[in-house]
Short mmCIF file of C-alpha atoms in Angstrom, two decimals:
data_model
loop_
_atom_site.label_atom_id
_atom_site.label_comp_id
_atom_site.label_asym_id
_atom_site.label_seq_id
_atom_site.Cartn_x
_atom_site.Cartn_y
_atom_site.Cartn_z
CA UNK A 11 -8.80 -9.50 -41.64
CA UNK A 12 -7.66 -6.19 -40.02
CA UNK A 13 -10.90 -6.45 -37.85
CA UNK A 14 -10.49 -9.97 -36.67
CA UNK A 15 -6.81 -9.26 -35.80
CA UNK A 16 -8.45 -5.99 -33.76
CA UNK A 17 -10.99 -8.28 -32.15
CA UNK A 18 -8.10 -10.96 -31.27
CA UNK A 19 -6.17 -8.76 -29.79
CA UNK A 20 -8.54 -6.96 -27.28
CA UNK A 21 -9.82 -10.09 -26.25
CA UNK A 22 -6.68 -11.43 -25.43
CA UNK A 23 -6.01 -8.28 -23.21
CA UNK A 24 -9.67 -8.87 -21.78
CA UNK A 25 -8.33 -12.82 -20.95
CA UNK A 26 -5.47 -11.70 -19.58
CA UNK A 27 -6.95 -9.58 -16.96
CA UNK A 28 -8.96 -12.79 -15.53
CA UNK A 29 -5.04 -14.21 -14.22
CA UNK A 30 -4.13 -13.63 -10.42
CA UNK A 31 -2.38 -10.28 -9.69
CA UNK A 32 -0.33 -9.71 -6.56
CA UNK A 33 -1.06 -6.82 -4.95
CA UNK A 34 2.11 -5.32 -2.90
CA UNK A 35 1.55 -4.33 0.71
CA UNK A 36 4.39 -2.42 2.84
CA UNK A 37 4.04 -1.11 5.82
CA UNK A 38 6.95 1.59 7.45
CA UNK A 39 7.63 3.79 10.67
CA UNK A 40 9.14 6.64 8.44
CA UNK A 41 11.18 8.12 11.88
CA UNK A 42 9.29 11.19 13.05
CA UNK A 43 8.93 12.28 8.75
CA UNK A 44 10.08 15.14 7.54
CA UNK A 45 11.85 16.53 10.72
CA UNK A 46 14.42 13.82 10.83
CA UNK A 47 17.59 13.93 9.25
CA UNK A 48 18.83 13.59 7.13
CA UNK A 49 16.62 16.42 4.96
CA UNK A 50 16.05 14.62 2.06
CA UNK A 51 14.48 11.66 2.98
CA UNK A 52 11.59 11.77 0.79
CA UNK A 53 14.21 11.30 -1.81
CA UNK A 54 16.01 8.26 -0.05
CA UNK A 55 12.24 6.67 -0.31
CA UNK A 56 11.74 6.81 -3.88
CA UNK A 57 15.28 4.22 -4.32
CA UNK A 58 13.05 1.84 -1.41
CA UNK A 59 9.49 1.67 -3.08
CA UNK A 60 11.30 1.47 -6.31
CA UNK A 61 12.72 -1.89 -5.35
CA UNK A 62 9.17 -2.79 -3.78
CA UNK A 63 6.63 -0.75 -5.37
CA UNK A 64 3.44 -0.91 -3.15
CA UNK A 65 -0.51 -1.11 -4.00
CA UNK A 66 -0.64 -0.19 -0.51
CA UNK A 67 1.63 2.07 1.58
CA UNK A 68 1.17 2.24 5.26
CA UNK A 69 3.23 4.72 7.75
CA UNK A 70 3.21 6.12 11.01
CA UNK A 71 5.39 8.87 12.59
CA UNK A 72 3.78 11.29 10.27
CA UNK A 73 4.20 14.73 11.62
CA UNK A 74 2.09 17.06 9.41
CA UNK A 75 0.12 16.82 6.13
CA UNK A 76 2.70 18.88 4.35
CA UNK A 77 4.70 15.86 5.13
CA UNK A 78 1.97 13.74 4.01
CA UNK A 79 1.90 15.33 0.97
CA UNK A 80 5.54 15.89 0.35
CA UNK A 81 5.43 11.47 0.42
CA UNK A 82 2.45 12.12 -2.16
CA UNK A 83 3.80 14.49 -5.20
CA UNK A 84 7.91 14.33 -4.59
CA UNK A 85 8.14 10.51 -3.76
CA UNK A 86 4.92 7.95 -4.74
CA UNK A 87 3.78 10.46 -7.72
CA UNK A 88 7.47 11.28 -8.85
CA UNK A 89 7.21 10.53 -12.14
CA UNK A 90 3.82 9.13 -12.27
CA UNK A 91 -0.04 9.75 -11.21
CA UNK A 92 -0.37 6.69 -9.47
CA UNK A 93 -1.43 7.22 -6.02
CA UNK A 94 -3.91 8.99 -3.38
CA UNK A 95 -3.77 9.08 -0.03
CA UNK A 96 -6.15 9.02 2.76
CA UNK A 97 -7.30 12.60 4.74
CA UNK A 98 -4.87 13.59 7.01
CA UNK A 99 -6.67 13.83 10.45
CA UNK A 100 -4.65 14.68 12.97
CA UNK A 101 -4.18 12.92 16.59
CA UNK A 102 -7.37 13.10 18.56
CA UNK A 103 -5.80 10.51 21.48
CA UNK A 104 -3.08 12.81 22.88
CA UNK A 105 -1.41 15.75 21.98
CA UNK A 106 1.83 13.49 19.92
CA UNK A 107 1.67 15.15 16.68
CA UNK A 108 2.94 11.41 15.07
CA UNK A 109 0.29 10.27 13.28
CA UNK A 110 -0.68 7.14 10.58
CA UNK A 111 -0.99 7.66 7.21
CA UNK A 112 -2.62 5.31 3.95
CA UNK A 113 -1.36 5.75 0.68
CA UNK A 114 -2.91 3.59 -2.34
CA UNK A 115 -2.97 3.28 -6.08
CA UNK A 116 -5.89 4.87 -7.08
CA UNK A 117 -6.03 2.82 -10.31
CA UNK A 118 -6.09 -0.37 -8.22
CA UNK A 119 -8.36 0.74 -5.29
CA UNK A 120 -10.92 3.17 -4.11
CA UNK A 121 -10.77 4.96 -0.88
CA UNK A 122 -14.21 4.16 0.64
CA UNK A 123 -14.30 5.49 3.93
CA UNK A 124 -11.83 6.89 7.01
CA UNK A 125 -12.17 7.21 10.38
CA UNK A 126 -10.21 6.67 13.74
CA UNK A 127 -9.92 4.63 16.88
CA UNK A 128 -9.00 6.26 20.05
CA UNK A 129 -6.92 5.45 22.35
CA UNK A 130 -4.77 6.63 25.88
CA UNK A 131 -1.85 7.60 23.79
CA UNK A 132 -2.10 7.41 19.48
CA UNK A 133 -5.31 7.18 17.26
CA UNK A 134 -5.68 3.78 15.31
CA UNK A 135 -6.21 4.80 11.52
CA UNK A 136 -8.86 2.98 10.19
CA UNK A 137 -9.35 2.92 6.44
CA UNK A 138 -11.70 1.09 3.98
CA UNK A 139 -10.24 0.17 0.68
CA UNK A 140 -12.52 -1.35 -2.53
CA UNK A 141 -10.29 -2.65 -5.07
CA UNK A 142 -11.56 -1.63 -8.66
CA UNK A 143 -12.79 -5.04 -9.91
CA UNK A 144 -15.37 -5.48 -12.98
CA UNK A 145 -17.58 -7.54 -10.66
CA UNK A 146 -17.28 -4.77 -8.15
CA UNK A 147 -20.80 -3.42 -7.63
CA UNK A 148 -22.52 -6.63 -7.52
CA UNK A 149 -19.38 -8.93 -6.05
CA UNK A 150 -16.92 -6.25 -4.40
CA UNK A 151 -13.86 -6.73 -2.30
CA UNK A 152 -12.98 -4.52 0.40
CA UNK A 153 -10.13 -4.50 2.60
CA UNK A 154 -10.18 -2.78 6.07
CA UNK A 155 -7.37 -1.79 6.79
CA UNK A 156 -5.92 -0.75 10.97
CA UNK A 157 -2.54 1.02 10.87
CA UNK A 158 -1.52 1.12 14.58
CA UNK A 159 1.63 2.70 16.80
CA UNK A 160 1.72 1.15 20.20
CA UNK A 161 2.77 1.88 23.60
CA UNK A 162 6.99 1.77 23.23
CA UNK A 163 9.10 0.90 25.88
CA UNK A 164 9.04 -2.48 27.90
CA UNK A 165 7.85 -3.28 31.18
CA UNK A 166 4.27 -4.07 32.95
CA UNK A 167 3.03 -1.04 32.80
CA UNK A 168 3.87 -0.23 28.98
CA UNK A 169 2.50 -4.14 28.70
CA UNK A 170 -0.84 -2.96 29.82
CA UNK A 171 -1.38 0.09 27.69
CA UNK A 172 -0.21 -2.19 24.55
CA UNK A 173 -2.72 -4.55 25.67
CA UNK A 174 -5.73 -1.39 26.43
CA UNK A 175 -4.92 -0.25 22.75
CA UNK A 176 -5.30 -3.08 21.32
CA UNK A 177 -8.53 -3.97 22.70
CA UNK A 178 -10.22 -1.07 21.33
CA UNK A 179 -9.33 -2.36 17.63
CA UNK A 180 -10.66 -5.63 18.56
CA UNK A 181 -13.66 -4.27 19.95
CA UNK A 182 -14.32 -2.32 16.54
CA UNK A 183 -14.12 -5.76 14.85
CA UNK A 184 -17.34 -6.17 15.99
CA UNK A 185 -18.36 -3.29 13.20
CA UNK A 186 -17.53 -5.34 10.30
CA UNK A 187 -18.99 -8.13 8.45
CA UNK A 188 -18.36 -11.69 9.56
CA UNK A 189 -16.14 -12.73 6.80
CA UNK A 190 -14.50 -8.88 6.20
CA UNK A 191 -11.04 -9.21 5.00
CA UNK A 192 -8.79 -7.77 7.67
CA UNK A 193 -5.19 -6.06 7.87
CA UNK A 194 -3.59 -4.50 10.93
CA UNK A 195 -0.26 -3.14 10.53
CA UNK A 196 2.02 -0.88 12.59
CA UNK A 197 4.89 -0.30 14.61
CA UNK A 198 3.20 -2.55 17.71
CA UNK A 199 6.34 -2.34 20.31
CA UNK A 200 6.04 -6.06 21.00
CA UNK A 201 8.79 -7.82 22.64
CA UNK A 202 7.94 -11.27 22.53
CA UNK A 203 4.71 -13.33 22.22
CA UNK A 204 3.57 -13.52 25.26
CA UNK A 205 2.80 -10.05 25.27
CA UNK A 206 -1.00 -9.97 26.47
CA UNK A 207 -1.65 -7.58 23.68
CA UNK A 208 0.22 -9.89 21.02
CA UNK A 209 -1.94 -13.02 22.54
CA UNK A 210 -5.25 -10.58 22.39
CA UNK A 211 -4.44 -9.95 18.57
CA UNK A 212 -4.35 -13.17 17.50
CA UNK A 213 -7.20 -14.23 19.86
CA UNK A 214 -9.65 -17.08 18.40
CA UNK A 215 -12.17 -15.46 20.27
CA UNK A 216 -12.13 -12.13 18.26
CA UNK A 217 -15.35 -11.27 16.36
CA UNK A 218 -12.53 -11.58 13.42
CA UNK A 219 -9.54 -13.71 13.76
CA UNK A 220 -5.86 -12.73 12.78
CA UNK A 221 -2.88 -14.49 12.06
CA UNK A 222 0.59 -13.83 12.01
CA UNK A 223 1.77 -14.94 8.71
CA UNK A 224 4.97 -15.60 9.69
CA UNK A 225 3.77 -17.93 12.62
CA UNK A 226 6.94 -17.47 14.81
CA UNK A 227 6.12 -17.55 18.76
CA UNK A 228 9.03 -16.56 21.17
CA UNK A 229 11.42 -14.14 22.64
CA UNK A 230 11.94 -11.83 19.65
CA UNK A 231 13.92 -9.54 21.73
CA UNK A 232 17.45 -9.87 21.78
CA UNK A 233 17.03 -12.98 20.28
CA UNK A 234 19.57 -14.35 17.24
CA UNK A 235 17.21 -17.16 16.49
CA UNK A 236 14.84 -14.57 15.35
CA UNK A 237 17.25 -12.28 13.62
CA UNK A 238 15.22 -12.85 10.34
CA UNK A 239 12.28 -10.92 11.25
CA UNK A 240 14.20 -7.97 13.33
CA UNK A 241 12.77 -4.92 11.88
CA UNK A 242 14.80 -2.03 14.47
CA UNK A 243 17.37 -0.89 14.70
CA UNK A 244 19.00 -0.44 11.58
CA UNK A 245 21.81 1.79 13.23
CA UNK A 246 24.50 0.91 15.76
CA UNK A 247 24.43 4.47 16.55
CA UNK A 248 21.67 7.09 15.99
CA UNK A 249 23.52 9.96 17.95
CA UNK A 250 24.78 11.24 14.48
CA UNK A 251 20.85 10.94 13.06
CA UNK A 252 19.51 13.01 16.16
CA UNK A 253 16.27 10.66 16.54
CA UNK A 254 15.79 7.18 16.51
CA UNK A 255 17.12 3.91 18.32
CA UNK A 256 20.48 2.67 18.06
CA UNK A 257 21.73 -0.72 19.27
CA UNK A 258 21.33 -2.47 16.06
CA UNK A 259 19.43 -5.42 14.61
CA UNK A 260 17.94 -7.15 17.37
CA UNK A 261 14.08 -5.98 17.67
CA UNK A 262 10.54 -7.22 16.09
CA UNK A 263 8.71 -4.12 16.41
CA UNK A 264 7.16 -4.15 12.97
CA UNK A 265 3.92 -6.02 11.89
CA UNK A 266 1.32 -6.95 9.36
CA UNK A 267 -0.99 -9.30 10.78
CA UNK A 268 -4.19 -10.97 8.46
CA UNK A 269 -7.85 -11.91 9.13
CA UNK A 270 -7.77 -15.76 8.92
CA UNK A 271 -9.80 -15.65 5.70
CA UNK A 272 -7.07 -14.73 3.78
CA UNK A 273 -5.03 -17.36 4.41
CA UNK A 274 -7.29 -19.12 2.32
CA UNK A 275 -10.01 -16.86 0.27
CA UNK A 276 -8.40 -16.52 -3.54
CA UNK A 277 -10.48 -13.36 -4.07
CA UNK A 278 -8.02 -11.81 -1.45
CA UNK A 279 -5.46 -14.27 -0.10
CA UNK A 280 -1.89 -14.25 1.24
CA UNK A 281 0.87 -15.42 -1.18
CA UNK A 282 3.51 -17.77 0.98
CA UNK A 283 6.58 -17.01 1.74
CA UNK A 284 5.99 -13.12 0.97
CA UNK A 285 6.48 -11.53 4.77
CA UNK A 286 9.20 -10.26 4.67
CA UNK A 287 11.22 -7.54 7.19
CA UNK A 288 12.52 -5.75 3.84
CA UNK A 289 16.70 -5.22 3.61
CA UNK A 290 17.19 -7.93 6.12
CA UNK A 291 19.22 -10.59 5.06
CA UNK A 292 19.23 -12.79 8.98
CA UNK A 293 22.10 -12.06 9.46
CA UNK A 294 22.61 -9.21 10.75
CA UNK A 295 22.30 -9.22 14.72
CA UNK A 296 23.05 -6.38 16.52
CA UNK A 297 24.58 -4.64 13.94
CA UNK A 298 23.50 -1.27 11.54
CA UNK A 299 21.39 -3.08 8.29
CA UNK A 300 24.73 -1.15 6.08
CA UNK A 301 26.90 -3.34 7.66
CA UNK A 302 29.15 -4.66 4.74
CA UNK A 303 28.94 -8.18 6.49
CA UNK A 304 25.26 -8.18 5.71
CA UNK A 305 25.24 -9.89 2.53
CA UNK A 306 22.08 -11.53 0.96
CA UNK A 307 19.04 -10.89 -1.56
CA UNK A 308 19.39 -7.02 -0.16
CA UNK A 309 22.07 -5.77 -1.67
CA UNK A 310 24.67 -2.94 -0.29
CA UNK A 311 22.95 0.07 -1.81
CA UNK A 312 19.19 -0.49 -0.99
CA UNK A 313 20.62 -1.29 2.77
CA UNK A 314 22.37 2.16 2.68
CA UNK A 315 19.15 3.73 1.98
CA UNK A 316 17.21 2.05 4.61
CA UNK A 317 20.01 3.40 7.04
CA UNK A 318 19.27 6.55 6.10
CA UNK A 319 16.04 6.25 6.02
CA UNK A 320 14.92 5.53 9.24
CA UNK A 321 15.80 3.15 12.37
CA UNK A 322 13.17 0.51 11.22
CA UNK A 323 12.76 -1.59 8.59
CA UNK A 324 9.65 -1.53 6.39
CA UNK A 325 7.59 -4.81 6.92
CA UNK A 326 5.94 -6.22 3.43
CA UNK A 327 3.73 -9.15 1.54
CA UNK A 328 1.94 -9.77 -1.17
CA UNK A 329 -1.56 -10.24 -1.76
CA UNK A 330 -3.40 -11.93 -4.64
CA UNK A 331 -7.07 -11.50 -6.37
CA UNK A 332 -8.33 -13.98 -8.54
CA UNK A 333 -10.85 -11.07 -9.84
CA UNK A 334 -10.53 -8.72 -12.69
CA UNK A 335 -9.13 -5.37 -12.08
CA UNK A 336 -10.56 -3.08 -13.64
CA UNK A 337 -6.70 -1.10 -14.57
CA UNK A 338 -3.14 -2.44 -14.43
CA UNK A 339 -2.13 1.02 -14.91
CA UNK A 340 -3.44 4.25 -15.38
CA UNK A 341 -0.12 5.73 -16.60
CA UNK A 342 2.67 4.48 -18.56
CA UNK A 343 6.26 6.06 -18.60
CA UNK A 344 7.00 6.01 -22.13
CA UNK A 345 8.61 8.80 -24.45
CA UNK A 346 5.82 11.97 -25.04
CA UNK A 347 2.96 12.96 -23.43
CA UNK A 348 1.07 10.33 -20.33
CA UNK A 349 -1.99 9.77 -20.02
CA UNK A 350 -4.07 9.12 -16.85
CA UNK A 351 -7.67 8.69 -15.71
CA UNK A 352 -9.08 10.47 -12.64
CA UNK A 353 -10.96 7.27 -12.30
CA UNK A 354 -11.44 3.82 -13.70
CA UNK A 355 -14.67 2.94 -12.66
CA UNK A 356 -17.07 5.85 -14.21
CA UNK A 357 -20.66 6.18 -14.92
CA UNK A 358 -21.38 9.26 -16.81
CA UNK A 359 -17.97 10.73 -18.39
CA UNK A 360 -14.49 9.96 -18.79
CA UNK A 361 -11.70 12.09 -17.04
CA UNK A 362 -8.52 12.05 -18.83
CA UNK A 363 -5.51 13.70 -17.91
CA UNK A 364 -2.31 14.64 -20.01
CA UNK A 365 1.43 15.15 -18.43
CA UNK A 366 1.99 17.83 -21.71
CA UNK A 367 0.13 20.04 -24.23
CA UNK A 368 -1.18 17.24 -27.17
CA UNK A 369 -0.54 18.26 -30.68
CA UNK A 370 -3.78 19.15 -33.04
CA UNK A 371 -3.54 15.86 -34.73
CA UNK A 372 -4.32 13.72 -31.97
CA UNK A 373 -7.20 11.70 -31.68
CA UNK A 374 -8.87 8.41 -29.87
CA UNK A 375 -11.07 5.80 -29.99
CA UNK A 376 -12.67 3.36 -27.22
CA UNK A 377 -13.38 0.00 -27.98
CA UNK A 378 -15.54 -3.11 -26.66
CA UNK A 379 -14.23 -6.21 -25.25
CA UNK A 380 -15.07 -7.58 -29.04
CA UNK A 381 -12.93 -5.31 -30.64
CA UNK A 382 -15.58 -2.99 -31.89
CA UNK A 383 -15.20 0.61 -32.13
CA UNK A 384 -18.10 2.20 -29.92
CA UNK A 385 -17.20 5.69 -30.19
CA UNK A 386 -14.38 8.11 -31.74
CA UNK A 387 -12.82 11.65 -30.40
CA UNK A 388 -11.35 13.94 -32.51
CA UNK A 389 -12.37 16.92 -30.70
CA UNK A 390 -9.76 20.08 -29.51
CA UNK A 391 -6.93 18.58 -27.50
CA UNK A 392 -6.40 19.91 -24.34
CA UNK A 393 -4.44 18.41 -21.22
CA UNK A 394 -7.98 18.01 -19.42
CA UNK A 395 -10.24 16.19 -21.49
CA UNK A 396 -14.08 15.04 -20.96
CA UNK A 397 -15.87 12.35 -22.84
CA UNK A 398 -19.39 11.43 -22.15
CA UNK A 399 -20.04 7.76 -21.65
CA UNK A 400 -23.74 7.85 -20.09
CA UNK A 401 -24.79 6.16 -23.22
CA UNK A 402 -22.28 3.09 -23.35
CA UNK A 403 -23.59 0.08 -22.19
CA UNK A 404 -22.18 -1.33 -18.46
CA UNK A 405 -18.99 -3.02 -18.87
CA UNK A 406 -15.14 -3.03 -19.73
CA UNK A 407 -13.15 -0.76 -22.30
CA UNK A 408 -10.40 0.21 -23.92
CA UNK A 409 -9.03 3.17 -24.66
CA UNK A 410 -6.48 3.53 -28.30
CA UNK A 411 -5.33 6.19 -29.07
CA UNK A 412 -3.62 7.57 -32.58
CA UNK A 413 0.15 7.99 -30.96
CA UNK A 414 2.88 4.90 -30.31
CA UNK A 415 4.03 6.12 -27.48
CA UNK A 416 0.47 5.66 -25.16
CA UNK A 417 -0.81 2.35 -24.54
CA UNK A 418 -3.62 1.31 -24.22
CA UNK A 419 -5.85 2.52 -21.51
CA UNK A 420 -9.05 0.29 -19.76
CA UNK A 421 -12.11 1.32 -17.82
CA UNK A 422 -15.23 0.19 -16.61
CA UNK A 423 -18.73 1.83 -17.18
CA UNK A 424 -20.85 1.06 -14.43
CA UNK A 425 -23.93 3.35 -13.97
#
């Protein structure tokens, strides 16, 4: 009986992987990060992504890989092991020392390759993501991702660099597969959408075609009937900040924008009604995002922190797999020790990571998707611990160990 209730159990967990899971994107200009004030930013952050916790985490106005790393261990990794980022490369386009920057959970996706796009005035990040599926040597998904900072400033001239900029991304959509799934996010400086570099984005010409998911053509700029999707600025008044914009609520300077295909494809699709210009409410034109007259689904206190945080709003949506992932989580904030894997997808031997000393009791087995015990470890704890797996058959596990306070753990052997 005690086996068949084993069995039942890890099969359900194996069933319940099969559902959809959304996949949270955000995208943020972070305000020339860490020099702005106020100094402790990188703790203001950890309130915002706790409210919105991405799967992926784009930025620009990076100024330095200690700040890239400061994001890394004191805000994303706070209190877990959850994310990487990409290398920091720093700008090859100009001398600006604002730069893009990818962070991703590492249990969720792979980091496949890196590389940049140059331009007359900022590099275009270019980063190819594998999400960690059980089908994902012979079926695998992989999202390129673009995070762009365009030309600011309006007039003809700032027009036509926008517009130069962006043709060297669509050019370098001539690199990718046919049917590649596509994001391009970034601070893009766009005042309305007749912007010739808007019109070449979305271009039905393009080797790959994007789409606004938000679909809404106009005069964005100083523009009430578009006060939904303002994303700058969230201040009245910056003088006090030292950096920024002021002038309040009234720009749409902040975009994700989607290759067609996932509009429709459910192994990596769109989930309506997800865009969203986070901590604005619509109604808040011309005005700091704190305003007390901003009411809404953002309440006062995460709008104080986005005031603080920077003069733009983060832009996010959600995305949604109808494959397995291989991990929900590789770390669970429970009572005691956590544990973590250095990957989820392994061939010869398991990595296995422990937030504190384990006591000389402790112990763990690895099961089958049938419930059946395939191999046990009661070897010398230690807070870095390698298993060898070479001889396990290809295919999905669990991990159990002997103490309440760890769940269960999953991986998948693929040599």
């Amino acid at each position: 009986m005690k086996k068949l209730v084993l069995a039942f159990f890890f099969l359900s967990v194996s069933l319940s992987g099969i559902a959809q899971e959304n996949l949270n994107v955000m995208f943020y200009n972070l305000l020339e990060f860490p020099s702005a004030s106020p100094g402790n930013r990188f703790i203001i952050l950890r309130d915002i992504v706790a409210e919105f916790p991405p799967d992926i985490f784009m930025i620009c106005e990076l100024e330095s890989e200690a700040g890239a790393d400061t994001l890394l261990n004191e805000t994303l990794n706070f209190e877990t092991l959850s994310f990487n980022r990409a290398p920091y490369l720093t700008n090859q386009s100009s001398t600006s020392p604002l730069q893009q920057m990818l962070y991703y959970r590492r249990d969720k996706f792979t980091l496949e390759n890196t590389s940049t796009i140059l331009t007359s005035v900022r590099d275009i990040n270019k980063y190819e993501l594998k999400l960690n599926t059980v089908n994902g040597a012979t079926d695998p998904v992989v999202l390129y991702l673009y995070v762009a900072h365009l030309k600011s400033s309006d007039g003809a001239s700032n027009e036509a660099i926008r517009l130069d900029m962006v043709n060297e991304f669509t050019n370098d959509l001539l690199s990718l597969p046919p049917d590649a799934f596509v994001v391009f996010a970034g601070d893009l400086n766009l005042y309305d959408s007749n912007e010739p570099a808007y019109i070449e984005l979305l271009d039905n010409t393009n080797p790959i075609v994007l789409k606004d998911p938000i679909d809404t053509p106009g005069n964005w700029h100083n523009n009430d009937t578009f006060q939904a999707t303002h994303t700058q600025s969230t201040r009245e008044d910056a003088g006090t900040f030292g950096a920024g914009a002021g002038g309040g609520m009234d720009d749409r300077f902040d975009f994700i924008l989607l290759s067609e295909n996932m509009l429709t494809n459910p192994k990596l699709q769109y989930v309506e009604n997800t865009y969203k210009a986070f901590g604005n409410n619509g109604n808040c034109y011309d005005l700091s995002i704190s305003n007390e007259n901003c009411t809404g689904e953002f309440g006062q206190i995460i709008r104080n922190r986005l005031f603080s945080m920077s003069d733009h709003l983060p832009v996010v949506l959600q995305l949604q797999t109808d494959q397995e992932i291989v991990l929900g989580n590789t770390q669970f904030a429970t009572p005691g020790p956590l544990l973590s894997l250095k990957s989820t997808v392994v061939s010869k031997q398991l990595e296995i990571h422990s937030t504190a000393p384990l006591d000389a009791g402790f112990s763990f087995a690895i099961y089958n998707t049938l419930g059946q015990k395939v191999l046990q470890w009661d070897g010398n704890p230690a807070q870095e611990i390698i298993v060898p797996i070479a001889a396990l058959a290809n295919g999905v596990y669990y991990i159990k160990t002997n103490l309440p306070t760890i769940e269960t753990l999953k991986f998948l052997k693929n040599s």
